[in-house]
XYZ file of C-alpha atoms in Angstrom:
745
model
C 18.924 140.472 -67.511
C 18.132 141.692 -63.998
C 16.261 139.470 -61.515
C 16.218 138.901 -57.747
C 19.125 136.595 -56.870
C 19.011 134.731 -53.558
C 22.390 133.599 -52.268
C 22.274 130.128 -50.791
C 23.992 128.413 -47.903
C 23.893 124.757 -46.970
C 21.446 123.764 -44.221
C 22.683 120.926 -42.030
C 20.447 117.930 -42.706
C 20.899 114.201 -42.368
C 21.855 111.860 -45.148
C 23.418 112.641 -48.489
C 20.675 115.048 -49.557
C 21.653 118.727 -49.229
C 19.266 121.473 -48.157
C 19.789 125.155 -48.875
C 18.753 128.268 -46.925
C 18.638 131.713 -48.603
C 20.838 134.072 -46.572
C 20.762 137.199 -48.750
C 18.036 138.495 -51.035
C 19.271 141.274 -53.323
C 19.043 142.292 -56.948
C 22.163 141.935 -59.077
C 22.852 142.097 -62.770
C 24.200 138.553 -62.530
C 23.331 135.333 -64.311
C 22.955 133.309 -61.136
C 24.022 133.225 -57.504
C 26.276 130.328 -56.610
C 27.606 128.700 -53.469
C 30.780 126.606 -53.778
C 31.373 123.682 -51.451
C 34.647 121.797 -51.219
C 34.066 118.328 -49.808
C 36.620 115.855 -48.543
C 35.347 112.293 -48.834
C 37.057 108.944 -48.561
C 35.543 108.048 -51.893
C 36.429 111.280 -53.560
C 33.147 113.084 -53.063
C 29.896 113.317 -51.201
C 27.821 110.371 -52.374
C 24.871 108.254 -51.431
C 24.947 104.515 -50.740
C 26.474 103.885 -54.150
C 29.213 106.483 -53.874
C 31.638 107.822 -51.288
C 31.010 109.161 -47.805
C 31.371 112.769 -46.743
C 34.125 113.506 -44.226
C 34.131 117.325 -44.126
C 33.309 120.383 -46.230
C 34.021 124.075 -46.673
C 31.870 126.667 -48.406
C 31.853 130.256 -49.629
C 29.273 132.557 -51.095
C 29.853 134.181 -54.480
C 27.924 135.345 -57.487
C 28.573 134.878 -61.179
C 28.275 137.918 -63.408
C 27.883 137.330 -67.094
C 31.458 136.999 -68.268
C 33.019 136.554 -64.828
C 32.713 135.591 -61.171
C 32.500 137.995 -58.238
C 33.567 136.531 -54.887
C 31.416 137.696 -51.978
C 32.693 135.767 -48.963
C 35.659 133.697 -47.742
C 35.722 129.934 -47.533
C 34.002 128.656 -44.389
C 33.979 125.435 -42.414
C 30.731 125.819 -40.495
C 31.001 129.488 -39.537
C 34.824 129.563 -39.339
C 36.910 131.114 -42.162
C 39.593 128.868 -43.615
C 42.683 130.546 -44.979
C 44.291 127.479 -46.485
C 41.771 125.243 -48.233
C 44.529 122.661 -48.768
C 44.211 121.758 -45.073
C 40.980 119.989 -45.912
C 42.989 117.284 -47.621
C 42.958 115.536 -50.949
C 40.220 114.073 -53.108
C 37.938 117.130 -53.174
C 34.833 117.710 -55.258
C 33.357 121.176 -55.765
C 29.588 121.142 -56.304
C 28.400 124.544 -57.499
C 24.870 125.215 -56.310
C 22.579 127.338 -58.463
C 19.615 127.969 -56.224
C 18.190 124.583 -55.224
C 19.862 122.832 -58.203
C 23.496 121.768 -58.237
C 26.332 122.310 -60.640
C 29.714 120.721 -60.112
C 33.322 120.752 -61.132
C 36.591 119.272 -59.845
C 39.142 121.323 -57.927
C 42.856 120.882 -57.374
C 42.941 119.929 -53.689
C 46.316 121.597 -53.100
C 45.279 125.052 -54.330
C 42.804 127.609 -53.077
C 40.258 128.187 -55.845
C 40.690 131.366 -57.834
C 38.074 133.423 -59.627
C 39.506 132.235 -62.921
C 39.198 128.620 -61.811
C 35.571 129.107 -60.828
C 34.851 130.821 -64.135
C 36.471 127.870 -65.883
C 34.284 125.497 -63.879
C 31.226 127.448 -64.924
C 32.154 127.000 -68.573
C 32.675 123.263 -67.952
C 29.235 123.046 -66.396
C 27.459 124.292 -69.469
C 29.545 122.224 -71.885
C 29.033 118.984 -69.930
C 25.343 119.651 -69.464
C 24.883 119.403 -73.200
C 26.198 115.825 -73.238
C 22.859 114.539 -71.973
C 20.106 116.088 -74.023
C 16.942 117.308 -72.305
C 13.703 116.017 -73.776
C 10.060 116.652 -73.113
C 9.057 114.528 -70.136
C 7.225 111.520 -71.557
C 7.049 109.843 -68.180
C 6.120 110.687 -64.640
C 6.342 109.079 -61.220
C 3.391 107.472 -59.471
C 3.837 106.914 -55.740
C 3.696 103.292 -54.644
C 5.029 103.463 -51.070
C 6.091 106.210 -48.661
C 7.336 106.442 -45.096
C 10.197 104.029 -45.671
C 13.532 104.278 -43.877
C 16.447 104.722 -46.291
C 15.145 102.372 -48.995
C 17.844 101.115 -51.348
C 16.137 98.665 -53.687
C 12.814 97.242 -54.854
C 12.289 93.953 -56.674
C 9.853 91.090 -57.164
C 10.043 87.411 -56.302
C 9.104 86.460 -59.890
C 6.599 83.982 -58.449
C 3.399 85.305 -60.035
C 2.131 86.920 -56.815
C 2.829 90.481 -58.060
C 4.345 91.417 -54.699
C 7.150 93.950 -54.395
C 9.962 93.596 -51.873
C 11.666 96.743 -50.575
C 15.165 96.739 -49.058
C 15.894 99.245 -46.288
C 19.513 100.105 -45.568
C 19.289 99.392 -41.848
C 18.556 95.692 -42.330
C 14.822 95.310 -42.974
C 13.091 93.896 -46.062
C 9.425 94.798 -46.466
C 6.811 93.188 -48.698
C 4.101 95.188 -50.466
C 0.994 93.309 -51.590
C -0.733 94.109 -54.923
C -2.883 97.201 -54.530
C -1.594 97.929 -51.011
C 0.221 101.109 -49.948
C 1.642 99.967 -46.617
C 4.299 97.231 -46.693
C 4.864 94.742 -43.886
C 8.099 93.283 -42.545
C 9.323 90.238 -44.473
C 12.795 89.919 -42.906
C 14.582 91.856 -40.160
C 18.328 91.261 -39.784
C 19.097 94.649 -38.258
C 21.151 92.999 -35.527
C 23.490 91.504 -38.145
C 23.936 94.608 -40.309
C 26.480 97.413 -39.948
C 24.660 100.362 -41.519
C 25.571 103.936 -42.370
C 27.198 105.776 -45.268
C 27.654 103.172 -47.981
C 27.178 100.235 -45.621
C 24.012 98.367 -44.808
C 21.652 95.805 -46.260
C 22.501 96.465 -49.895
C 21.062 93.711 -52.082
C 18.281 91.138 -52.421
C 17.357 88.572 -55.032
C 15.123 85.515 -55.276
C 16.077 82.108 -56.618
C 14.705 81.414 -60.136
C 12.662 78.588 -58.559
C 11.641 80.578 -55.495
C 7.977 79.737 -56.110
C 8.873 76.101 -55.390
C 11.948 76.155 -53.121
C 11.446 79.415 -51.177
C 15.152 80.384 -51.360
C 16.310 84.009 -51.472
C 19.644 85.772 -51.014
C 20.865 88.992 -49.404
C 24.042 91.081 -49.502
C 24.962 93.131 -46.446
C 27.902 94.562 -44.509
C 28.144 92.816 -41.183
C 28.588 93.869 -37.614
C 31.186 94.793 -36.492
C 33.922 94.866 -39.130
C 31.881 95.841 -42.225
C 32.821 92.752 -44.230
C 30.516 91.870 -47.121
C 28.279 88.873 -46.453
C 26.261 87.071 -49.127
C 23.772 84.804 -47.369
C 20.776 82.595 -48.099
C 17.429 82.576 -46.307
C 14.160 80.729 -46.940
C 10.563 81.783 -46.712
C 8.578 80.548 -43.725
C 6.775 77.220 -44.164
C 3.640 78.674 -42.596
C 3.439 82.225 -44.013
C 4.505 83.263 -47.540
C 4.883 86.885 -46.384
C 7.402 86.171 -43.624
C 10.943 84.854 -43.986
C 12.486 82.128 -41.880
C 15.273 83.014 -39.460
C 17.911 80.472 -40.498
C 20.869 82.037 -42.305
C 23.318 80.143 -44.512
C 26.391 82.234 -45.305
C 27.777 81.655 -48.802
C 30.534 84.261 -49.014
C 32.307 86.591 -46.607
C 34.615 89.184 -48.182
C 36.717 91.535 -46.047
C 36.364 95.254 -46.801
C 39.466 97.410 -46.183
C 37.486 100.681 -46.105
C 33.927 101.774 -45.379
C 32.944 102.695 -48.934
C 32.667 101.042 -52.361
C 30.983 97.885 -51.096
C 29.000 97.266 -54.274
C 25.981 95.341 -53.030
C 23.947 94.259 -56.053
C 23.107 90.558 -56.430
C 20.941 89.040 -59.140
C 20.411 85.745 -60.921
C 21.300 85.707 -64.583
C 19.408 83.902 -67.326
C 21.946 81.077 -66.918
C 20.638 80.410 -63.394
C 23.858 81.538 -61.693
C 24.105 84.203 -58.984
C 25.949 87.395 -59.979
C 27.471 89.598 -57.259
C 28.733 93.178 -57.680
C 31.820 93.998 -55.604
C 33.341 97.470 -55.292
C 37.090 98.050 -55.186
C 37.238 98.141 -51.390
C 37.051 101.895 -51.001
C 39.098 104.935 -50.152
C 39.947 106.856 -53.336
C 41.761 105.765 -56.494
C 41.741 102.082 -55.442
C 44.946 102.300 -53.376
C 45.369 98.531 -53.316
C 44.831 98.228 -57.096
C 42.310 95.532 -56.205
C 40.086 95.967 -59.257
C 42.941 94.763 -61.487
C 44.101 91.985 -59.138
C 42.586 88.687 -60.251
C 43.501 87.097 -56.916
C 41.173 89.552 -55.159
C 37.353 89.457 -55.296
C 37.055 93.236 -54.850
C 36.409 95.401 -57.899
C 34.749 92.514 -59.726
C 31.514 91.005 -60.935
C 31.371 87.515 -59.418
C 29.350 84.542 -60.652
C 28.613 81.458 -58.541
C 26.387 78.366 -58.645
C 24.229 78.174 -55.507
C 22.579 74.888 -56.515
C 25.705 72.734 -56.326
C 28.111 72.581 -53.398
C 31.880 72.347 -53.661
C 32.695 70.019 -50.804
C 32.048 72.001 -47.628
C 31.795 75.289 -49.559
C 28.080 76.135 -49.939
C 28.420 77.027 -53.622
C 30.515 76.157 -56.648
C 31.888 78.195 -59.533
C 30.829 77.666 -63.149
C 33.735 76.020 -64.973
C 33.589 78.579 -67.799
C 34.388 81.472 -65.447
C 37.527 83.079 -66.909
C 39.918 82.131 -64.083
C 38.358 78.829 -63.067
C 41.135 76.510 -61.909
C 43.795 79.062 -62.885
C 46.776 80.289 -60.883
C 46.706 83.198 -60.331
C 42.983 83.900 -60.388
C 39.840 83.323 -58.342
C 37.262 80.838 -59.587
C 34.368 83.165 -58.704
C 35.396 86.076 -60.962
C 33.211 86.788 -63.993
C 34.526 90.266 -64.931
C 37.052 92.718 -63.480
C 38.042 96.381 -63.463
C 35.040 97.711 -61.500
C 35.126 100.716 -59.169
C 31.714 100.416 -57.521
C 29.064 98.540 -59.533
C 26.269 99.774 -57.272
C 23.399 98.554 -59.445
C 23.229 96.212 -62.430
C 20.505 94.320 -64.261
C 19.847 91.778 -66.979
C 17.707 92.645 -69.979
C 14.877 90.134 -69.613
C 14.529 89.921 -73.407
C 18.174 89.516 -74.466
C 19.995 88.490 -71.294
C 22.493 91.367 -71.677
C 24.119 92.522 -68.429
C 24.096 96.321 -67.896
C 26.249 97.669 -65.069
C 26.200 101.224 -63.733
C 29.734 101.729 -62.363
C 30.084 104.763 -60.084
C 32.963 107.037 -61.045
C 35.709 108.657 -58.994
C 35.488 112.408 -59.489
C 34.685 113.142 -63.105
C 32.940 110.397 -65.078
C 30.068 107.966 -64.588
C 29.730 104.948 -66.865
C 27.459 102.197 -68.125
C 29.171 98.943 -69.024
C 27.775 96.107 -71.092
C 29.479 93.327 -69.176
C 30.430 90.002 -70.728
C 32.337 86.951 -69.544
C 35.995 87.754 -68.858
C 35.748 91.477 -69.577
C 38.079 93.983 -67.896
C 36.399 97.385 -67.594
C 39.469 99.433 -66.882
C 39.370 100.822 -63.356
C 41.730 102.068 -61.900
C 43.601 102.720 -65.125
C 40.619 104.456 -66.709
C 37.615 106.326 -65.376
C 35.098 105.956 -68.155
C 37.079 106.479 -71.345
C 39.679 108.675 -69.627
C 43.101 107.709 -68.343
C 43.490 108.348 -64.618
C 47.317 108.497 -64.720
C 47.332 106.058 -61.808
C 49.114 103.566 -64.021
C 50.116 103.011 -67.613
C 47.442 104.336 -69.986
C 47.451 101.071 -71.880
C 44.010 100.107 -73.170
C 45.110 96.662 -74.321
C 42.617 94.047 -73.178
C 40.209 96.597 -71.723
C 36.532 97.038 -72.549
C 35.268 100.607 -72.438
C 31.799 101.764 -71.407
C 28.956 101.948 -73.879
C 28.053 105.342 -72.394
C 29.625 107.805 -69.975
C 28.635 111.193 -68.615
C 30.549 113.870 -66.750
C 30.007 115.566 -63.421
C 28.172 118.560 -64.780
C 24.873 119.963 -63.667
C 25.421 118.541 -60.186
C 25.659 114.994 -61.474
C 27.978 112.896 -59.378
C 26.918 109.267 -58.951
C 25.263 106.952 -61.458
C 22.463 104.653 -60.369
C 22.227 101.760 -62.805
C 18.770 100.795 -63.997
C 16.904 98.454 -66.324
C 16.049 97.894 -69.954
C 12.343 98.649 -70.230
C 10.267 95.648 -71.341
C 6.896 96.631 -69.914
C 3.734 97.680 -71.747
C 2.227 100.588 -69.784
C 4.756 103.374 -70.393
C 5.373 105.466 -73.492
C 9.024 104.485 -73.258
C 10.020 102.463 -76.311
C 10.734 98.817 -75.582
C 14.461 98.192 -75.230
C 15.194 101.633 -73.732
C 17.704 101.525 -70.886
C 16.548 103.652 -67.947
C 19.039 104.869 -65.319
C 19.678 107.940 -63.206
C 21.942 110.099 -61.095
C 21.773 109.942 -57.321
C 22.693 113.570 -56.733
C 20.453 115.395 -59.224
C 17.487 113.022 -59.201
C 17.482 112.966 -62.989
C 16.144 109.889 -64.758
C 17.952 109.241 -68.021
C 17.169 107.057 -71.000
C 19.613 105.392 -73.346
C 18.482 104.367 -76.791
C 21.391 103.187 -78.882
C 24.126 105.653 -77.915
C 21.789 108.624 -77.383
C 21.258 109.728 -73.786
C 18.347 111.936 -72.794
C 16.795 113.319 -69.637
C 13.383 111.689 -69.345
C 12.514 113.135 -65.950
C 14.018 115.649 -63.515
C 12.988 114.698 -59.986
C 13.796 115.954 -56.506
C 14.754 112.457 -55.341
C 18.080 111.069 -54.276
C 17.796 108.104 -56.627
C 19.234 105.184 -54.666
C 17.989 102.510 -57.056
C 15.648 101.398 -59.780
C 13.532 98.260 -59.725
C 11.540 96.030 -62.058
C 8.289 94.194 -61.303
C 6.953 90.958 -62.749
C 5.247 92.771 -65.621
C 8.439 94.579 -66.637
C 7.328 97.962 -65.279
C 10.052 100.069 -63.669
C 10.329 101.819 -60.305
C 12.465 104.595 -58.823
C 13.614 104.341 -55.211
C 14.254 107.582 -53.316
C 16.606 107.363 -50.339
C 14.349 109.799 -48.514
C 11.718 107.098 -48.091
C 9.753 106.544 -51.298
C 9.167 104.033 -54.063
C 7.574 105.387 -57.259
C 6.439 103.633 -60.412
C 7.543 105.075 -63.757
C 4.403 105.624 -65.788
C 2.920 107.770 -68.536
C 1.518 111.244 -68.169
C -1.292 111.040 -67.227
C -0.987 107.575 -65.671
C -3.252 104.834 -67.033
C -5.949 103.318 -64.808
C -4.888 100.420 -62.569
C -4.806 96.972 -64.122
C -7.472 94.456 -63.183
C -6.924 90.714 -63.438
C -9.191 87.673 -63.210
C -8.760 83.977 -64.002
C -11.163 81.186 -64.902
C -11.636 78.553 -63.710
C -10.402 78.999 -60.143
C -9.079 75.442 -59.925
C -9.051 71.879 -61.250
C -8.927 68.344 -59.804
C -6.906 65.414 -61.191
C -6.601 61.721 -60.496
C -3.378 60.059 -59.456
C -2.385 59.606 -63.107
C -2.072 63.373 -63.659
C -2.866 65.046 -66.966
C -3.111 68.484 -68.550
C -5.352 71.503 -68.206
C -5.780 75.163 -69.049
C -6.913 78.443 -67.527
C -7.671 81.878 -68.930
C -6.471 85.281 -67.725
C -8.556 88.360 -68.439
C -6.976 91.826 -68.240
C -6.433 95.025 -70.210
C -4.268 94.850 -73.311
C -1.363 96.840 -71.853
C -1.284 95.060 -68.496
C 1.683 92.765 -68.091
C 1.762 89.529 -66.135
C 3.945 86.663 -65.020
C 2.819 83.106 -64.287
C 4.647 80.704 -61.974
C 3.955 77.234 -60.648
C 4.306 76.849 -56.889
C 4.561 73.046 -57.013
C 7.296 71.030 -58.682
C 4.712 68.538 -59.993
C 2.800 71.240 -61.911
C 4.521 72.551 -65.052
C 3.333 75.546 -67.064
C 3.609 74.518 -70.714
C 2.745 77.896 -72.297
C 4.635 81.236 -72.121
C 5.023 82.519 -68.560
C 5.289 86.257 -69.387
C 3.187 88.564 -71.483
C 0.677 91.395 -71.603
C -3.083 91.403 -72.082
C -5.459 88.455 -71.871
C -3.997 84.994 -72.295
C -4.711 81.279 -72.067
C -2.304 79.105 -70.101
C -1.734 75.382 -70.385
C -0.155 73.218 -67.730
C 0.700 69.599 -67.000
C 0.208 67.654 -63.759
C 2.608 64.776 -63.064
C 1.380 61.382 -61.775
C 1.054 61.151 -58.007
C 3.262 58.365 -56.748
C 2.861 59.336 -53.098
C 0.714 57.836 -50.388
C -1.702 60.738 -50.017
C -3.538 63.377 -52.038
C -1.864 66.739 -52.686
C -2.668 70.305 -53.636
C -0.631 72.913 -55.499
C -1.101 76.343 -57.038
C -0.251 78.433 -60.068
C 0.073 82.188 -59.446
C -0.721 84.549 -62.326
C -0.605 88.337 -61.906
C -1.433 87.986 -58.232
C -4.293 85.531 -58.865
C -4.200 81.960 -57.508
C -5.255 78.851 -59.449
C -5.569 75.678 -57.335
C -4.807 72.114 -58.438
C -5.986 69.136 -56.357
C -4.756 65.641 -57.123
C -5.790 62.259 -55.742
C -3.473 59.409 -55.000
C -2.903 55.864 -56.330
C -4.839 53.803 -53.745
C -3.253 50.844 -51.957
C -4.991 48.829 -49.232
C -3.977 46.503 -46.427
C -6.037 44.604 -43.812
C -5.057 43.278 -40.397
C -5.552 40.488 -39.494
C -6.085 38.505 -42.659
C -7.836 35.553 -40.917
C -9.611 34.714 -37.675
C -10.622 31.521 -35.751
C -14.044 31.336 -34.084
C -15.502 28.838 -31.680
C -18.681 26.965 -32.486
C -20.666 29.467 -30.433
C -19.749 32.346 -32.793
C -19.002 35.925 -31.622
C -17.940 39.409 -32.733
C -14.608 40.707 -34.040
C -13.102 43.346 -36.367
C -10.633 43.952 -39.192
C -8.503 47.139 -39.565
C -8.155 48.681 -43.031
C -5.124 50.829 -43.923
C -5.441 53.095 -46.990
C -4.405 56.620 -48.104
C -6.867 59.393 -47.401
C -9.469 59.776 -50.091
C -9.233 56.155 -51.206
C -12.708 54.505 -51.050
C -13.333 50.831 -50.254
C -16.154 48.384 -49.412
C -16.545 45.210 -47.343
C -18.720 42.256 -48.462
C -19.389 38.933 -46.650
C -19.146 35.797 -48.777
C -20.737 33.495 -46.141
C -24.287 33.664 -44.800
C -23.115 32.976 -41.245
C -20.711 35.999 -41.283
C -22.507 39.354 -40.982
C -20.853 42.815 -41.341
C -22.188 44.980 -38.514
C -20.357 48.258 -39.348
C -17.801 49.564 -41.836
C -19.396 48.123 -44.960
C -17.895 51.118 -46.821
C -15.189 53.661 -46.029
C -12.492 56.016 -47.313
C -8.907 56.012 -46.151
C -8.081 53.966 -43.088
C -10.959 52.434 -41.110
C -12.364 49.340 -39.407
C -14.862 46.615 -40.370
C -16.839 44.940 -37.567
C -18.497 41.536 -38.114
C -20.431 38.834 -36.291
C -20.088 35.013 -36.627
C -23.231 32.953 -36.060
C -23.353 29.804 -33.928
C -22.288 26.627 -35.738
C -24.885 23.969 -34.923
C -23.225 21.396 -37.096
C -20.659 19.023 -35.734
C -18.107 19.865 -38.436
C -15.809 22.901 -38.688
C -16.537 25.443 -41.413
C -14.696 28.197 -43.311
C -16.050 31.464 -44.754
C -14.589 34.667 -46.247
C -15.157 38.416 -46.542
C -13.794 40.695 -49.280
C -12.548 43.917 -47.656
C -10.961 46.679 -49.794
C -10.223 44.049 -52.394
C -8.438 41.821 -49.877
C -9.663 38.369 -48.687
C -10.357 37.839 -44.998
C -10.936 34.195 -43.816
C -12.984 32.975 -40.819
C -12.584 29.346 -39.615
C -15.199 28.112 -37.118
C -15.273 24.978 -35.003
C -18.171 22.544 -35.223
C -20.586 21.946 -32.399
C -19.585 19.322 -29.803
C -21.277 15.884 -30.263
C -21.360 12.263 -28.827
C -19.550 10.798 -31.784
C -17.241 7.875 -31.096
C -14.619 6.633 -33.532
C -12.578 3.508 -34.045
C -10.206 2.295 -36.726
C -9.127 -1.139 -37.810
C -6.352 -2.092 -37.994
C -4.434 0.421 -35.914
C -0.979 -0.691 -37.022
C 0.885 -2.453 -39.845
C 4.397 -3.711 -40.541
C 5.638 -3.424 -44.102
C 8.835 -4.411 -45.867
C 11.549 -2.223 -47.326
C 9.996 -2.390 -50.785
C 6.950 -0.483 -49.540
C 3.363 -1.162 -50.418
C -0.239 -0.077 -49.888
C -3.050 -0.697 -47.447
C -6.420 0.379 -46.093
C -7.930 1.374 -42.747
C -11.599 1.017 -41.849
C -13.217 3.888 -39.975
C -16.214 3.211 -37.761
C -18.390 6.219 -36.715
C -22.078 7.013 -36.237
C -23.925 8.669 -39.061
C -23.351 12.413 -39.131
C -20.077 12.227 -37.286
C -17.396 13.897 -39.357
C -13.777 12.940 -39.311
C -10.508 13.843 -40.985
C -7.207 12.080 -41.621
C -3.661 13.379 -41.821
C -0.313 11.661 -42.519
C 2.529 12.717 -40.278
C 5.258 11.039 -42.321
C 6.335 12.149 -45.722
C 6.782 8.548 -46.903
C 3.153 7.622 -46.047
C 0.655 9.047 -48.523
C -3.153 9.056 -48.088
C -4.472 7.914 -51.451
C -8.197 8.269 -50.735
C -10.239 11.164 -49.399
C -8.724 12.551 -46.221
C -12.099 13.229 -44.602
C -15.503 11.661 -44.265
C -18.720 11.381 -42.298
C -19.900 8.239 -40.574
C -18.208 4.993 -41.448
C -15.733 4.724 -44.303
C -12.410 3.461 -45.641
C -9.109 5.277 -45.957
C -6.368 3.964 -48.266
C -2.679 4.744 -48.122
C 0.664 3.979 -49.808
C 4.109 3.420 -48.244
C 7.184 4.367 -50.265
C 10.267 2.081 -50.497
C 12.737 2.491 -47.622
C 16.101 3.540 -49.029
C 17.362 5.052 -45.800
C 19.181 1.933 -44.661
C 17.502 1.985 -41.237
C 14.159 0.845 -39.846
C 11.561 3.608 -39.625
C 8.136 4.284 -38.118
C 5.385 6.780 -39.114
C 1.825 7.545 -38.063
C -1.431 8.651 -39.645
C -4.128 10.351 -37.520
C -7.584 9.105 -38.558
C -10.750 10.353 -36.810
C -8.629 11.265 -33.836
C -7.127 7.810 -33.630
C -3.531 6.799 -34.384
C -2.586 4.359 -37.136
C 1.087 3.255 -36.964
C 3.242 1.997 -39.851
C 6.601 0.301 -39.209
C 8.906 -0.298 -42.186
C 12.028 -2.434 -42.204
C 15.238 -1.450 -43.962
């Protein structure tokens, strides 16, 4: 077949994406025009953030005739011919470019490629390409955000707000509101992050109780040494779309090289934090760190961020395989990883899928379990590397692998689809290749190409509804959807809120939406518990419980469902106090007040129980307040007592009597009595209407009659036997006069 064949040469662009410029346009009886590039990289190839970093490359132009390869130009570095390709060093990958699409093979770094070698590579290309079957595209990408700077990840907070959080390699996390197209800055730690190549802000996850505690975690390589840092931040108290600035560092792990930093962090269904660590970089794991159980590199780690270990800001679950062991690190969950750039948990089963980036030939997906060893550096995929004994004892091999054909070079791990809006079958694992932009599906053991994009796929993401996203390093986030895409989901809730008393109780709300629209519900208050399923699709009714309010004030909380907010208001158990609790008034009366202390929203009243006490303000109130009252003039000669009931408390007013010309006398005014004791009486003389009182000031003298009177009268008393052995004297005050009792021993 004869067709115009452009010959292509690499254009010098930034980042891992390659651009190609046609330099010759001629007609040949060839299958395809190819450009070979030999790349030296510290990770064994030119990769994106999840692979290696490019250190140098050489190229030459050639064409492939059916049945053979015709070389058209020498190898070049820039525009300079290179006679000895071995000078470029070891660890070389040869991508073969067919027009704007790539094909690749692996070249012996110590030998200049021959025509026979290139022809052999071409055969390998076509054989490996068949390993992943092409299928009719059942999905397409729908743009969610553009104009981003090297985005590496997208996720949700799982708090019912339906927001998406986008990680940018340089150190910025952005938040995208439902229905919006322009994200805003949530966190900026650029000053802390060493970025470039495979370094940067690499991971983000939110605590399972983020809706209540506001905790989230990041993974980045730090200034200036590139060590991995896993740190905790909290959302701002005043703005849910801005993070606080306080950092708590959980882990710091030294990195011997610039590549293979891993970077993924995620909470598992067990509530523990899982951390993906690469082997430390260079090529072929020179320190054999992935197999060293005293080293955290080349591992999946698992830690408990809710319980401290002394001064260490986390602990390790005791069922971790090397917990308390020597040798072995407590934090290790699984070993034998090269660069687990992205992993995820199936939200339905809890299974952990890890996309482990290969060295130079094979990419793999591992189903990771507690204590598993996944073979690197002894095996790359299912294939012995000859870097050690090819002994598979105790190793767990990938559930799927694919070779570096068709330009494929670096796996980007994805997610098991559990959404409702795509034609993808539920339970399908979706992943991709960074270099080709292909999106693959895995159903059982069958791999297929679901979509062939032009993106450098740096990551996948999952939202609250279980829908999946593709992140392009060039600056985009796209949603995976059907072709054509369905209309946007609409959500509404009823009622908008509910009020409860201090005793709490239960309630319900309804969500209305289309049948294929997923949702997540989350309580944003620890005293509100959702008692129905918190995930689903289509319309639903939710039930919830409100705990009793034992605090001193009312409170409000919310439930977020699919970006909608339901408000709960709760009163408080009311307690009241008054100050003072009593007051003395002169006979002329006057004005005074009583302070009431009560929680806000707690109502109270004030009522006078005496006709001569009048409430002048504050007869009713809510929360703290003040009651003012007036006391009338007492025209009587005797003192009087009255009360008010204020907020259920008793307030007492004692008022003096009016002055008068009363005169009093008593007879007798003294008495001697023997040791045996006895009884007696005192006569009180006073004008009519003149009140008087009596009071004993000795415990052994008891008034046996009324202790008060008006006008004349008689008071009786009793004296107890004297057993003290000494003479004693006591007095009784009667009508203001003193009556004295002396008792012998």
